[in-house]
mmCIF file of C-alpha atoms in Angstrom:
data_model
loop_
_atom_site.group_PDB
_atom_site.id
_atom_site.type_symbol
_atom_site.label_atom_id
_atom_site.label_comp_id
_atom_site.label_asym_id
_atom_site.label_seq_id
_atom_site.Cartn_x
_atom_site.Cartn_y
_atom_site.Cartn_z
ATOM 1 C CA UNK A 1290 -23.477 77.632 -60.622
ATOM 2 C CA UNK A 1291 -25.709 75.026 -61.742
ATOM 3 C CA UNK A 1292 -28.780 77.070 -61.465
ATOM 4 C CA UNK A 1293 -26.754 79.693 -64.178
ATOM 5 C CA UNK A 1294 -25.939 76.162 -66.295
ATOM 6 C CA UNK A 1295 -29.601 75.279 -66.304
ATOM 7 C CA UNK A 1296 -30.605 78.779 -67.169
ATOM 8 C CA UNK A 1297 -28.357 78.545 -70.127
ATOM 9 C CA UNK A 1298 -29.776 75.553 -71.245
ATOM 10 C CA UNK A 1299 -33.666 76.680 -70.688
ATOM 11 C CA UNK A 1300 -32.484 80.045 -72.943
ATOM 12 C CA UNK A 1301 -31.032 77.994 -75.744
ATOM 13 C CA UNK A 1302 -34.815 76.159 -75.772
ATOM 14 C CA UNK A 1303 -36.569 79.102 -75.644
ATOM 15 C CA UNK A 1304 -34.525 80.451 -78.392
ATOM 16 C CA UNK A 1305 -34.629 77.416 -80.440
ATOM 17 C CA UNK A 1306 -38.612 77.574 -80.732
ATOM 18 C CA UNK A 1307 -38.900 81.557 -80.831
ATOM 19 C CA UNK A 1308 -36.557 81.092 -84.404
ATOM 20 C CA UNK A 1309 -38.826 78.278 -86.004
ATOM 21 C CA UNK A 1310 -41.792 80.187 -85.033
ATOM 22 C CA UNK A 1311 -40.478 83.576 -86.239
ATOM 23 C CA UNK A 1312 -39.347 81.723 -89.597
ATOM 24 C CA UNK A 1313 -43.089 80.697 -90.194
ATOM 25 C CA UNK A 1314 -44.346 83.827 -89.429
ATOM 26 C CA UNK A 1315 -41.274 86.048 -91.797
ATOM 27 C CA UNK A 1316 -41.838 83.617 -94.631
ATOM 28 C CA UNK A 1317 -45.544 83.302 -94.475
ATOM 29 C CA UNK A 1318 -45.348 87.510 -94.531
ATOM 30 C CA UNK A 1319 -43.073 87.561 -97.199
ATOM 31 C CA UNK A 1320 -45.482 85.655 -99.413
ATOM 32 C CA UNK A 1321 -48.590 87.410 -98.217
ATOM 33 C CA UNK A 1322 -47.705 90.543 -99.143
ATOM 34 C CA UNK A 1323 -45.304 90.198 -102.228
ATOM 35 C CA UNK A 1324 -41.726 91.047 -100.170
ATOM 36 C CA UNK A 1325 -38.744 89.095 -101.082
ATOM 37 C CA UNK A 1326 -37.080 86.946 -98.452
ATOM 38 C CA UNK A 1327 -34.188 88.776 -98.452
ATOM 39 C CA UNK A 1328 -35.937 92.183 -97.446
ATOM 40 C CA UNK A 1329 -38.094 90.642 -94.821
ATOM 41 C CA UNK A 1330 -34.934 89.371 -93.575
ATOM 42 C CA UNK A 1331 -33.141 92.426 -93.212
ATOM 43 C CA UNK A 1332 -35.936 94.260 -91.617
ATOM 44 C CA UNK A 1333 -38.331 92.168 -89.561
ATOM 45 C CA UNK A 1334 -36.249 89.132 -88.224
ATOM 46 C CA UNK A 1335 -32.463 91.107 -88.506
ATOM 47 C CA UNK A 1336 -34.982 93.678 -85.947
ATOM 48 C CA UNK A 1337 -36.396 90.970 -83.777
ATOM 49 C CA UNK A 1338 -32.836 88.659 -83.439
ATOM 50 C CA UNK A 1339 -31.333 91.743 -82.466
ATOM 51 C CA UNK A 1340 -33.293 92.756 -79.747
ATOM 52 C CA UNK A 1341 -31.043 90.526 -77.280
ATOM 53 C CA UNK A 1342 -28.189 93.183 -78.127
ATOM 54 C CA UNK A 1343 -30.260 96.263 -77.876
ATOM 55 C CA UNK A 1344 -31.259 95.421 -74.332
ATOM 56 C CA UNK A 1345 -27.528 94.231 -73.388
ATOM 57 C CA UNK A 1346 -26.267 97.707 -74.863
ATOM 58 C CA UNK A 1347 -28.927 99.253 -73.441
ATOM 59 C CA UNK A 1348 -28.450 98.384 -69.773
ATOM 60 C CA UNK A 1349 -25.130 98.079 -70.279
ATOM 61 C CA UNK A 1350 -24.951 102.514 -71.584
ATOM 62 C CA UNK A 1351 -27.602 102.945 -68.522
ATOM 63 C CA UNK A 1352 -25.299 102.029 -65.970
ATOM 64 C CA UNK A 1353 -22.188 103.354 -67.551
ATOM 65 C CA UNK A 1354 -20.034 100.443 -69.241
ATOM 66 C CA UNK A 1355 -19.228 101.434 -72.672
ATOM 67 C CA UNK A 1356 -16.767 98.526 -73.087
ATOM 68 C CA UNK A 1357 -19.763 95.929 -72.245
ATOM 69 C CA UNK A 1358 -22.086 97.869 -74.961
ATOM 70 C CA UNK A 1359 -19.779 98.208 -77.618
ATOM 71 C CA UNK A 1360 -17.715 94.697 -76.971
ATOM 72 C CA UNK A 1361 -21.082 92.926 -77.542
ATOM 73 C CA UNK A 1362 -21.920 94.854 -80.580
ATOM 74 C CA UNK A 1363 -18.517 93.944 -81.730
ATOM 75 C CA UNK A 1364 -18.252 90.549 -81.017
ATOM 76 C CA UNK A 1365 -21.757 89.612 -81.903
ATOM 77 C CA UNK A 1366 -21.045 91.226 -85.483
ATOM 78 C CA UNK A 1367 -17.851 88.834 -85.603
ATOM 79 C CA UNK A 1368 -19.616 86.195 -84.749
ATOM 80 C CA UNK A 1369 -22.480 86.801 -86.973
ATOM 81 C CA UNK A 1370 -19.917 87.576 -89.882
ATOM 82 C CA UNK A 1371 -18.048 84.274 -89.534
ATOM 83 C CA UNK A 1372 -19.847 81.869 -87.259
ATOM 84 C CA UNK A 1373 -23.872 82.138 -88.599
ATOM 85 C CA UNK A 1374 -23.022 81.851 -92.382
ATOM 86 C CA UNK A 1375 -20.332 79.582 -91.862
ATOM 87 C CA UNK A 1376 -22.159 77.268 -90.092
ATOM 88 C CA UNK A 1377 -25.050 77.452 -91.995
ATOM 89 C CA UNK A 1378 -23.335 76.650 -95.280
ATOM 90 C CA UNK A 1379 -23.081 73.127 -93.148
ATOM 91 C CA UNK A 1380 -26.783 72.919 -93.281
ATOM 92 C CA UNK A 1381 -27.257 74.100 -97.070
ATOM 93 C CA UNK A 1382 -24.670 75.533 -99.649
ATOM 94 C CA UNK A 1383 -25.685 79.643 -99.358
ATOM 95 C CA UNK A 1384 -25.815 81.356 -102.847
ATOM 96 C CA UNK A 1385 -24.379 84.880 -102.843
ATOM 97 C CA UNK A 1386 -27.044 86.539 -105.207
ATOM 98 C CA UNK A 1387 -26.000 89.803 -107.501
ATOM 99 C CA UNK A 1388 -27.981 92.207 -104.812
ATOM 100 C CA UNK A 1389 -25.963 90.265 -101.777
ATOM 101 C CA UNK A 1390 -22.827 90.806 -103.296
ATOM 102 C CA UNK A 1391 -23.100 94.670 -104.323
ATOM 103 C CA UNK A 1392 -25.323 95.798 -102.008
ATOM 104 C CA UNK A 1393 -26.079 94.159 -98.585
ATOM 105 C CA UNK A 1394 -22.679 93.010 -97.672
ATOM 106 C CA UNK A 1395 -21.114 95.740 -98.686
ATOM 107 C CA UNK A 1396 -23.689 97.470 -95.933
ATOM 108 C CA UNK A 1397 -22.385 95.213 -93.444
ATOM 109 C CA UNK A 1398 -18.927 96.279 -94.278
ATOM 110 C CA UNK A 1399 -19.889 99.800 -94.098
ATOM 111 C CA UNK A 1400 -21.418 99.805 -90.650
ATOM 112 C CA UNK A 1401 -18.447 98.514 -89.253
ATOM 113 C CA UNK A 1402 -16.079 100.846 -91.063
ATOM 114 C CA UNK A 1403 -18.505 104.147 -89.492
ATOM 115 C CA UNK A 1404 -18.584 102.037 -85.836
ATOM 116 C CA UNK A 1405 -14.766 102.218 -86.078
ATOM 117 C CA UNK A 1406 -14.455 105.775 -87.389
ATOM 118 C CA UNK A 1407 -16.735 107.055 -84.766
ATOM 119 C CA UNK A 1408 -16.001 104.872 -81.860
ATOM 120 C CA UNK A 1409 -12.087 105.060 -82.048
ATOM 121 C CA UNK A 1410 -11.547 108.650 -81.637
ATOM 122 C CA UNK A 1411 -8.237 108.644 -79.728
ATOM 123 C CA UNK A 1412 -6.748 105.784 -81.919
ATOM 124 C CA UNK A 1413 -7.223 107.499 -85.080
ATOM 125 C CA UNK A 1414 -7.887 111.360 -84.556
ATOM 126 C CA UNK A 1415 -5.982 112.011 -81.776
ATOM 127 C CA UNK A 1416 -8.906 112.368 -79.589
ATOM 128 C CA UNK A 1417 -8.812 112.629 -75.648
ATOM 129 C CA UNK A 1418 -10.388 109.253 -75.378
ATOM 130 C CA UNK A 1419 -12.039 106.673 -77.878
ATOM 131 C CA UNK A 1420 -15.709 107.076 -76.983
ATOM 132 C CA UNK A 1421 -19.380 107.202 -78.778
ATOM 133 C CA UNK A 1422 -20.596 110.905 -77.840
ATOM 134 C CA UNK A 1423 -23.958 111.857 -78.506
ATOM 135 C CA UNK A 1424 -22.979 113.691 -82.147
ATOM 136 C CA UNK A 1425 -21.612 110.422 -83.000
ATOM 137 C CA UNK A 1426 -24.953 108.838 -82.090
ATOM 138 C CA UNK A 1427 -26.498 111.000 -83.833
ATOM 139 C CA UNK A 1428 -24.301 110.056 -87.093
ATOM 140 C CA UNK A 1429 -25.537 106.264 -86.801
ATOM 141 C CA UNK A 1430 -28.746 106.865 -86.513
ATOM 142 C CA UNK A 1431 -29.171 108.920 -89.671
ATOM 143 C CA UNK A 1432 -27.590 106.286 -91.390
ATOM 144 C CA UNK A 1433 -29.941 103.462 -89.585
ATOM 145 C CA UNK A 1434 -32.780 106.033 -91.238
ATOM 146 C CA UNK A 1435 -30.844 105.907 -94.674
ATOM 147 C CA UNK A 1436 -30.999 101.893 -94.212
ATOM 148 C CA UNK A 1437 -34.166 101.360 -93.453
ATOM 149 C CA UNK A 1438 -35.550 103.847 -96.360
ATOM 150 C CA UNK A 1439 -33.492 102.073 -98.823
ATOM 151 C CA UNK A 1440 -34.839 99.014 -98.030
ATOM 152 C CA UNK A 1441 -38.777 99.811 -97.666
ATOM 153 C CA UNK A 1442 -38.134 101.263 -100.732
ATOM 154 C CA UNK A 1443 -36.756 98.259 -102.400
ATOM 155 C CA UNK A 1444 -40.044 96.281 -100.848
ATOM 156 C CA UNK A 1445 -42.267 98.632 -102.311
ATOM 157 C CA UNK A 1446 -40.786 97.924 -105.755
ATOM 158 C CA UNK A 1447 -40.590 94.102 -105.347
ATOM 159 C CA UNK A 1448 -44.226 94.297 -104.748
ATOM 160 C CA UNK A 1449 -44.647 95.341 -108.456
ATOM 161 C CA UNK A 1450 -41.967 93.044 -109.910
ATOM 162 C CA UNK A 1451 -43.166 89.720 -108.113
ATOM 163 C CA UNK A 1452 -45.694 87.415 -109.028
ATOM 164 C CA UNK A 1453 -48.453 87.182 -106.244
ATOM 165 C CA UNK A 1454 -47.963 83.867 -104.226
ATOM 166 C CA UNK A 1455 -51.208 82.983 -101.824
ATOM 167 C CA UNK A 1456 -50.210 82.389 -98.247
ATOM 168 C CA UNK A 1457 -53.171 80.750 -96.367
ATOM 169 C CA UNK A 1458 -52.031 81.736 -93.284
ATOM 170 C CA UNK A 1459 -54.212 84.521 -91.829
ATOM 171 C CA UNK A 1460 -53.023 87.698 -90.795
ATOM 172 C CA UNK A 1461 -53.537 87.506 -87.176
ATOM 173 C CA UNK A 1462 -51.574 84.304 -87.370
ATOM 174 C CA UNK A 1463 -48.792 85.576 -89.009
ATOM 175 C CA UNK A 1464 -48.536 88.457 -86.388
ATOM 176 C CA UNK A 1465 -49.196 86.176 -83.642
ATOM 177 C CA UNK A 1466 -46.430 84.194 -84.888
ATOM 178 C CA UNK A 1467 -43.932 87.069 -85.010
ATOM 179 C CA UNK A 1468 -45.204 87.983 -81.945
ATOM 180 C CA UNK A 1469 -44.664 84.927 -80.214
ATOM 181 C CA UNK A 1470 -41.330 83.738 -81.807
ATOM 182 C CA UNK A 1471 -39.856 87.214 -80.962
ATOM 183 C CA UNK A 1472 -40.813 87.289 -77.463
ATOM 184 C CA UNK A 1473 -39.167 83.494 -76.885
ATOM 185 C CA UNK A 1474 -35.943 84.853 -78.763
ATOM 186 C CA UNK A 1475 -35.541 87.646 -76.052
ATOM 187 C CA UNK A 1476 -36.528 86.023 -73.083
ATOM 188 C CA UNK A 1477 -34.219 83.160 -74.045
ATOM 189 C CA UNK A 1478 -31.389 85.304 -75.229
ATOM 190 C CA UNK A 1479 -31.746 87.505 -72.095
ATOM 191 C CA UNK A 1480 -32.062 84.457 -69.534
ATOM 192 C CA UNK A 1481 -28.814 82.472 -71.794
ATOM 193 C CA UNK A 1482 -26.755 85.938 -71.267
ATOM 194 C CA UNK A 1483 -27.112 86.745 -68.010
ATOM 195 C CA UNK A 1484 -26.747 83.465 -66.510
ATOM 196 C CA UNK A 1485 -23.391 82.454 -68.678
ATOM 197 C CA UNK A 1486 -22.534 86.173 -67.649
ATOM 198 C CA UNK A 1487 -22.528 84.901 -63.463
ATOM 199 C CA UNK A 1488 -20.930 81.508 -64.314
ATOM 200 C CA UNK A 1489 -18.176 84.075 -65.879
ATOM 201 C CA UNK A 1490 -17.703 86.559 -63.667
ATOM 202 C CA UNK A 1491 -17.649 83.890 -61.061
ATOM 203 C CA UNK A 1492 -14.497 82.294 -63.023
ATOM 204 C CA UNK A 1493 -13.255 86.421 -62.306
ATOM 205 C CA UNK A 1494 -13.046 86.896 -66.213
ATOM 206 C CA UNK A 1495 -12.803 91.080 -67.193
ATOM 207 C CA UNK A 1496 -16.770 92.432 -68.596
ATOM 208 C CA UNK A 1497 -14.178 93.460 -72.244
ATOM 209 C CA UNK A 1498 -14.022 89.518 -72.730
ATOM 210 C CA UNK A 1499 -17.024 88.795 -71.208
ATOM 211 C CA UNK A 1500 -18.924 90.829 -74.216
ATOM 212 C CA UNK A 1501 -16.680 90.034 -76.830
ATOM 213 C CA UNK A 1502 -17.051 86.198 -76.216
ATOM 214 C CA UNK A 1503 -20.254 84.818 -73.913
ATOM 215 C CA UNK A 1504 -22.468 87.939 -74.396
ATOM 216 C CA UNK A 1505 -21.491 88.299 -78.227
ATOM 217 C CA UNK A 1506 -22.338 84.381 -78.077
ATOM 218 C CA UNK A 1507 -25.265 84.771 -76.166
ATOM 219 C CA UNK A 1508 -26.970 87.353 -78.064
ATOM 220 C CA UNK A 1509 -26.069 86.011 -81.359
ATOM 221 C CA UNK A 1510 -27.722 82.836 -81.023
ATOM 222 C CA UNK A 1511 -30.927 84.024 -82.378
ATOM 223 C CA UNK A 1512 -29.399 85.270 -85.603
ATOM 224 C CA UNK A 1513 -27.845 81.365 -85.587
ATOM 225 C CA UNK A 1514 -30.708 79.219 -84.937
ATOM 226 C CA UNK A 1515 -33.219 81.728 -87.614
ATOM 227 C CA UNK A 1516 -30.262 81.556 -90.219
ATOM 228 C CA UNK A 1517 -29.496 77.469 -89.752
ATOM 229 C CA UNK A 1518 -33.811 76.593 -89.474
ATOM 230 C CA UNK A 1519 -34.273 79.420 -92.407
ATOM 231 C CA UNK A 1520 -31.639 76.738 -94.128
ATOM 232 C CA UNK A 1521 -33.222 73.760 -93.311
ATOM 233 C CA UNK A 1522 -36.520 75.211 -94.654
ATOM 234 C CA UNK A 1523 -34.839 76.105 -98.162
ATOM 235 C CA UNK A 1524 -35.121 80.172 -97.190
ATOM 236 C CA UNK A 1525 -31.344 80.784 -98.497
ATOM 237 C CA UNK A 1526 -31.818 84.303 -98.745
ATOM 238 C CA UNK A 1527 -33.597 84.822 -95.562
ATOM 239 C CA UNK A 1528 -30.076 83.113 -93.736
ATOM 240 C CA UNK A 1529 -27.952 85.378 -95.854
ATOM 241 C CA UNK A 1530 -30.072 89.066 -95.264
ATOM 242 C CA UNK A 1531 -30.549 88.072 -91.072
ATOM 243 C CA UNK A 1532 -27.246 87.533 -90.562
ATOM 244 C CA UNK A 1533 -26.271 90.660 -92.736
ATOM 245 C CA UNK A 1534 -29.229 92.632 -91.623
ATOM 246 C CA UNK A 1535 -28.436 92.265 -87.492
ATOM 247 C CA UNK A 1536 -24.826 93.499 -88.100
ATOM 248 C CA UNK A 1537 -26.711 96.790 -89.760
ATOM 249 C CA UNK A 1538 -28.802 96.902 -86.799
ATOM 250 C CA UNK A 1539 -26.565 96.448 -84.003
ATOM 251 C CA UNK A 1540 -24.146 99.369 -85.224
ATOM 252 C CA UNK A 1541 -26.119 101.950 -86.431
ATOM 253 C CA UNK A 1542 -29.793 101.081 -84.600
ATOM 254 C CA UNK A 1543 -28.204 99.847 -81.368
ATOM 255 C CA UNK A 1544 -25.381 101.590 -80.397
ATOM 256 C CA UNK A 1545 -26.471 104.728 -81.963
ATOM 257 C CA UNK A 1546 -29.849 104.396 -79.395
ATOM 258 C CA UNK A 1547 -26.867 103.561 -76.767
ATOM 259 C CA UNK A 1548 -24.798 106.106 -77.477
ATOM 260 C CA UNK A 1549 -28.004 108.799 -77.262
ATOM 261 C CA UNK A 1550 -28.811 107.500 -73.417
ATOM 262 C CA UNK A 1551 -25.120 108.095 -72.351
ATOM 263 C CA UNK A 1552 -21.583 108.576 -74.037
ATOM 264 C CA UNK A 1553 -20.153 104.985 -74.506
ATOM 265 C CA UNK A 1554 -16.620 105.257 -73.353
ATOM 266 C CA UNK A 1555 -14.206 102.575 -74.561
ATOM 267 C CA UNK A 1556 -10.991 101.701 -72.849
ATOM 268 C CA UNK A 1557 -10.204 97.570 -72.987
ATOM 269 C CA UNK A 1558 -11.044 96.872 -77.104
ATOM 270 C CA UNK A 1559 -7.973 95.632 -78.293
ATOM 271 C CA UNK A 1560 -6.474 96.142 -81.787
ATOM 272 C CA UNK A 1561 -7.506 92.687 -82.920
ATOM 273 C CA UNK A 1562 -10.770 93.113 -81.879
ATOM 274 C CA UNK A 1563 -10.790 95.648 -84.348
ATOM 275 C CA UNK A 1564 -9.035 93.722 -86.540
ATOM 276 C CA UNK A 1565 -11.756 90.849 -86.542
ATOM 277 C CA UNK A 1566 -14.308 93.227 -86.756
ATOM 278 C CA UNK A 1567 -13.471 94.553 -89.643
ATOM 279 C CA UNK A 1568 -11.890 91.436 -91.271
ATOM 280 C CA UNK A 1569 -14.718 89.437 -90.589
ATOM 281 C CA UNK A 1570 -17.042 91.119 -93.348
ATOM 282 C CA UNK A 1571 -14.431 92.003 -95.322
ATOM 283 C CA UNK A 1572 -13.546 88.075 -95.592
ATOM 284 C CA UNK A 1573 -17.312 87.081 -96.295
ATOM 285 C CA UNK A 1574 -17.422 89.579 -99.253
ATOM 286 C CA UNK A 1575 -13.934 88.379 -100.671
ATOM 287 C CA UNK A 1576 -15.304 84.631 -100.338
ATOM 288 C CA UNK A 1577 -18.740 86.248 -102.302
ATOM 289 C CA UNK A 1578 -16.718 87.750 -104.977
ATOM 290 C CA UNK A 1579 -14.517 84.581 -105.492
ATOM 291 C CA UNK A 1580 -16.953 81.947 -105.632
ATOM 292 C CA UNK A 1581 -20.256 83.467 -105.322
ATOM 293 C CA UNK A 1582 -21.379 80.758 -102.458
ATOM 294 C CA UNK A 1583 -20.736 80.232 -99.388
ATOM 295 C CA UNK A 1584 -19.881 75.697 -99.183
ATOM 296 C CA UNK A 1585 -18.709 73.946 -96.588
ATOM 297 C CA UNK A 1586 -14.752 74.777 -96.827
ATOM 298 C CA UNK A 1587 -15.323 77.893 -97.044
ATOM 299 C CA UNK A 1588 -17.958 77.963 -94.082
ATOM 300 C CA UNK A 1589 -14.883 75.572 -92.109
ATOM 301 C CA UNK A 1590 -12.512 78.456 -92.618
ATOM 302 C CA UNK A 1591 -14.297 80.904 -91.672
ATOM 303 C CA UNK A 1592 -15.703 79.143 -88.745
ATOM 304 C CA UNK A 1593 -11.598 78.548 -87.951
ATOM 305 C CA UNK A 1594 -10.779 81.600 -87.940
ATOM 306 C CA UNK A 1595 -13.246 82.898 -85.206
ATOM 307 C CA UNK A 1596 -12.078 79.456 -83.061
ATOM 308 C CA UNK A 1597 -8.067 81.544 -83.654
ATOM 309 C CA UNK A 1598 -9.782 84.809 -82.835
ATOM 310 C CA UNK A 1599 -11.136 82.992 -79.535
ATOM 311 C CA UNK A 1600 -7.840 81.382 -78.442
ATOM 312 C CA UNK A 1601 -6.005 84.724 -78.959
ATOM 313 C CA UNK A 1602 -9.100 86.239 -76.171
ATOM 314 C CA UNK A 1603 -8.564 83.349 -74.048
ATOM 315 C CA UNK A 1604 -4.421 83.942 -74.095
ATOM 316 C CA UNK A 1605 -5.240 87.122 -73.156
ATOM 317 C CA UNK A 1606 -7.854 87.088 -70.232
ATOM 318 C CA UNK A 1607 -4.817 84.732 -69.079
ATOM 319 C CA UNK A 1608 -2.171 87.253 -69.070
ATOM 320 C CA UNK A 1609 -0.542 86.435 -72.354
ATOM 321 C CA UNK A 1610 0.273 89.312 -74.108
ATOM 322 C CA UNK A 1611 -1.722 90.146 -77.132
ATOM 323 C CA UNK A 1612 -0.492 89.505 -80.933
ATOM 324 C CA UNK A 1613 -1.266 92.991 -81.898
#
């Protein structure tokens, strides 16, 4: 046990300095070459803080436990919907921007909307069994491919409509950088997960609430420490389009690359599971529209209501019944 606690700790560090060097190395890119912020972060770092989650589904599909794949998908998209931005409107009051507000959150939206529409098959179709088959897979990925066009596409056009801004940061240093900070976010996030994953199952808790809570956790805490050191560095937009950015990428990237190795057969997701997951977006954009920021109340209530959504998992791994 206290080998797993130390392990924990030893991840968080190694996931602390992979984020301020991949920050560096984004930003520094994003003035080299003439991309906006906001692009670079959801390409590049939304890629790299997401790898923790593609190798968690991707074990997880390889040895046959859709619930563990697709619970950490969906709880680390909760978490990054309500957790990263509320807490890092703590650090610095996030601006929702024009292109934030009609375009990327509504993406974020969107991917959980297809997740549920593909994943849910017995719920809502009448479907032997809610599972991601391989045509469903298939489905995701083309609209990863969509995605990522869009936005190269938008980078390729911000290249002609910003002025150029000298980085003096050589080339090899920026990709070193990367490099670096990306390999300290997934050795950290994979060391944090698996030892808080022993210290759990040794407490006997089910692998449903296991992803949804310490894995989702786990492998979100490189999309929190880039989006609250982006913050602290004045990069706003970079917060706003990781956090964003990873939920794009662990629907339609991840799972759809999980769902290709093996069907991803769901059986303990809950109803307010899929509740939260599809709330939790849909909150952040109804906060966007309102007041076009993201401040500190607003941060505290959405920071509350994952805390309610975690007491009602708790409940439940205890034998309460569930609210829904």
């Amino acid at each position: 046990m206290l080998l797993n606690i130390l392990g924990v700790l030893f991840g968080m560090f190694l996931i602390v300095k992979g984020a301020d060097i991949m920050v560096d190395g984004a930003s520094a890119m994003a003035r080299k070459f003439r991309i906006t912020e906001v692009v670079i972060g959801l390409t590049v770092v939304a890629f790299g803080t997401s790898m923790p989650e593609f190798v968690v589904s991707f074990f997880s599909a390889l040895r046959g436990s859709g619930d563990m794949s697709v619970g950490n998908i969906m709880g680390s998209n909760i978490f990054n919907s309500l957790v990263i931005l509320g807490a890092t409107a703590f650090v610095a009051t996030v601006p929702v921007k024009r292109r934030s507000l009609y375009v990327d959150i509504p993406w974020g939206f969107l991917a959980a909307l297809v997740c549920c529409l593909v994943c849910f098959d017995a719920w809502l179709w009448g479907g032997a069994e809610n599972m991601i088959s391989f045509t469903d897979a298939l489905i995701l990925l083309v609209v990863f491919a969509l995605f990522m066009g869009y936005n190269f596409w938008l980078a390729l056009r911000s290249k002609k409509e910003m002025k150029v801004v000298e980085s003096s940061m050589p080339n090899w240093e920026i990709a070193l950088k990367l490099l670096g900070g990306l390999a300290g976010l997934i050795l950290g996030g994979n060391l944090m997960v698996n030892c808080a994953s022993n210290v759990a199952r040794e407490l006997g808790v089910s692998e449903a609430i296991i992803a949804l809570t310490i894995l989702a956790a786990g492998t979100s805490a490189p999309e929190l420490v880039t989006s609250i050191v982006a913050a602290r560095r004045g990069s706003i937009e970079m917060a706003v389009g990781n956090a964003i950015g990873s939920n794009v990428f662990n629907v339609f990237f991840v799972l759809g690359t999980a769902g290709l190795i093996a069907p991803l057969r769901v059986n303990d997701i809950q109803p307010v599971d899929v509740l939260m997951f599809l709330g939790g977006p849909l909150f952040l954009w109804i906060v966007a529209f309102l007041f076009r920021r993201i401040n500190r109340l607003t941060g505290s209530l959405m920071v509350l209501a994952y805390v309610a959504y975690l007491v009602i998992l708790v409940r439940t791994a205890l034998g309460y019944p569930s609210p829904l």
